[in-house]
mmCIF file of C-alpha atoms in Angstrom:
data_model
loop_
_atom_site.group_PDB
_atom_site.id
_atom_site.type_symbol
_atom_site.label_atom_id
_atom_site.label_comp_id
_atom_site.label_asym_id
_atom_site.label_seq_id
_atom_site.Cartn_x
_atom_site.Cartn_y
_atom_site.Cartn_z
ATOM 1 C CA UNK A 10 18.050 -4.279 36.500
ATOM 2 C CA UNK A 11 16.064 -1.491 34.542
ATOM 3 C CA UNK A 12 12.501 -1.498 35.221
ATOM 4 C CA UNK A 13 12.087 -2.119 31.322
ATOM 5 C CA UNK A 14 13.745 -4.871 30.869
ATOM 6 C CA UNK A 15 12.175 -6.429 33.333
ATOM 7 C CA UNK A 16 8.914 -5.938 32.012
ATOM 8 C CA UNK A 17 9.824 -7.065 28.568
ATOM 9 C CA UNK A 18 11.409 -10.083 30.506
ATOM 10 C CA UNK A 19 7.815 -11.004 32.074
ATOM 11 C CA UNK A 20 5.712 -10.326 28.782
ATOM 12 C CA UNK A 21 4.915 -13.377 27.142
ATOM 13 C CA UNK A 22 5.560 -13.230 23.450
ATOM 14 C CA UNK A 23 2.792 -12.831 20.852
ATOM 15 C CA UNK A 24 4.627 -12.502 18.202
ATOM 16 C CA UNK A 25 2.778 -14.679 15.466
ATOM 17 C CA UNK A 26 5.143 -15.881 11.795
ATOM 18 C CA UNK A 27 3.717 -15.807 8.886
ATOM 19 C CA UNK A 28 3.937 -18.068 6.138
ATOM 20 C CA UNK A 29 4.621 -15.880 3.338
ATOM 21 C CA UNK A 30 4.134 -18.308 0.887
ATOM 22 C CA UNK A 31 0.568 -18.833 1.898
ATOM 23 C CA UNK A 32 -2.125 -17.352 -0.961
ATOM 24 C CA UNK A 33 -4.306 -16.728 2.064
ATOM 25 C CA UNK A 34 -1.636 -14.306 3.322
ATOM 26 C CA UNK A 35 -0.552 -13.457 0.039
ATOM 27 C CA UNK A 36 -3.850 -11.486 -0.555
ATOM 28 C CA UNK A 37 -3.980 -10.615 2.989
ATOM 29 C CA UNK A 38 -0.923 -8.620 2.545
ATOM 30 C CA UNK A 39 -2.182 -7.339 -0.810
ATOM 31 C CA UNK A 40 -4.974 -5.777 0.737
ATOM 32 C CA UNK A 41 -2.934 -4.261 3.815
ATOM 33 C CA UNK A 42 -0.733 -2.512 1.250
ATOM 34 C CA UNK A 43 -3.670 -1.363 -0.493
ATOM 35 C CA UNK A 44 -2.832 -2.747 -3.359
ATOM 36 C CA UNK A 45 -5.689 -4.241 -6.026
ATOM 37 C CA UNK A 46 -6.869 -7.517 -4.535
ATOM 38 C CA UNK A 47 -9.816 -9.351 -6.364
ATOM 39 C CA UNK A 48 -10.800 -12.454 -4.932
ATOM 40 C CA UNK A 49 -9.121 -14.954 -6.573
ATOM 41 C CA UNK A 50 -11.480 -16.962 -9.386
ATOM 42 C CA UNK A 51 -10.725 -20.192 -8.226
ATOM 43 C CA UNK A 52 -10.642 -20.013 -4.571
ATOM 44 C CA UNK A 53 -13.124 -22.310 -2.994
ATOM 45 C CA UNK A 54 -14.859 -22.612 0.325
ATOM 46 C CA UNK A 55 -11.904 -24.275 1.718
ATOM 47 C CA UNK A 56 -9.869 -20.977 0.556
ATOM 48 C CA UNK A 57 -12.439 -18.528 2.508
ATOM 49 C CA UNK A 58 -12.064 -20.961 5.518
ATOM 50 C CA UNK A 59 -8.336 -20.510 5.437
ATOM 51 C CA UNK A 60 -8.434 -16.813 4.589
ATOM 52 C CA UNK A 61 -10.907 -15.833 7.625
ATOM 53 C CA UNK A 62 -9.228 -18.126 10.043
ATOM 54 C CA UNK A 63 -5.679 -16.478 9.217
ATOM 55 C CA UNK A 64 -6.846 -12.958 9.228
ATOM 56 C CA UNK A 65 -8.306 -13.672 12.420
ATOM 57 C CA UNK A 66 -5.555 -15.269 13.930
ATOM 58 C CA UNK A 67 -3.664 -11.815 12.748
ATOM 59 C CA UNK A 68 -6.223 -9.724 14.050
ATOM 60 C CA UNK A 69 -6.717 -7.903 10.870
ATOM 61 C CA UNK A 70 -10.430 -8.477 9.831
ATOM 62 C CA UNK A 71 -11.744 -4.848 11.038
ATOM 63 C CA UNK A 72 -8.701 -3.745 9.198
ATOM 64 C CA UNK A 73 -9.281 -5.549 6.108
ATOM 65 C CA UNK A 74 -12.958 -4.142 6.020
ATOM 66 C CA UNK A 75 -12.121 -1.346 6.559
ATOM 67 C CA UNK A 76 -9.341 -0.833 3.198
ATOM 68 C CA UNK A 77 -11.837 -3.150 1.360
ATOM 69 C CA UNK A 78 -15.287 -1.911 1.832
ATOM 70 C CA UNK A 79 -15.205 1.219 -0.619
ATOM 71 C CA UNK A 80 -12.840 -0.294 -3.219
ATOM 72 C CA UNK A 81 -14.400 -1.853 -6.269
ATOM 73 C CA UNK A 82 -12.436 -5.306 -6.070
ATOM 74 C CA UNK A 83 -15.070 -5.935 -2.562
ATOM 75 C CA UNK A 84 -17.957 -7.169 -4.777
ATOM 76 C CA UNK A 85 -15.559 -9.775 -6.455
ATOM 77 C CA UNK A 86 -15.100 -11.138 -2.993
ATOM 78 C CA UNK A 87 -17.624 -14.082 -1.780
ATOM 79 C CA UNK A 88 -20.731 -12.541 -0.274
ATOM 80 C CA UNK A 89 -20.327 -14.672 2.481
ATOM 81 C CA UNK A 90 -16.322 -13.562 3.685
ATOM 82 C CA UNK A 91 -18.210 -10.202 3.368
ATOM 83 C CA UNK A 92 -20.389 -10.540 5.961
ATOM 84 C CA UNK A 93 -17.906 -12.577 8.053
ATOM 85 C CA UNK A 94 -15.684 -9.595 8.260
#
């Protein structure tokens, strides 16, 4: 058997779905993109809870920092998720 396959064959998979229809995602993806992404108005605590708890179960919060720091839309976002990330 190729040496390759075998490896892939021993890897365990990390492959992680996404629910696409989530708004937490939603605006995760927004900001990936780099498209506008002002925190949403009426997004509560329990919205910030689900949004940092997704993006770190993605692995994306340096990333999301990082596209969001220098972009006016940050300061709409909760001071809080800003110093989370």
């Amino acid at each position: 058997m190729n040496m390759i396959f075998k490896a892939l064959e021993t890897q365990p998979q990390t492959l992680k779905m996404l629910d696409l229809d989530s708004p937490a995602i939603k605006l995760i993806c927004e900001v990936l993109r780099n498209h506008t992404a002002a925190w949403p108005q009426e997004a509560g605590e329990e919205f910030e809870a689900l949004f940092l708890t997704q993006s770190a179960g993605h692995g994306v919060q340096a990333l999301l920092y990082y596209q969001l720091k220098s972009r006016s839309e940050w300061l709409t976002w909760p001071a809080r998720l800003r110093e989370s990330l």
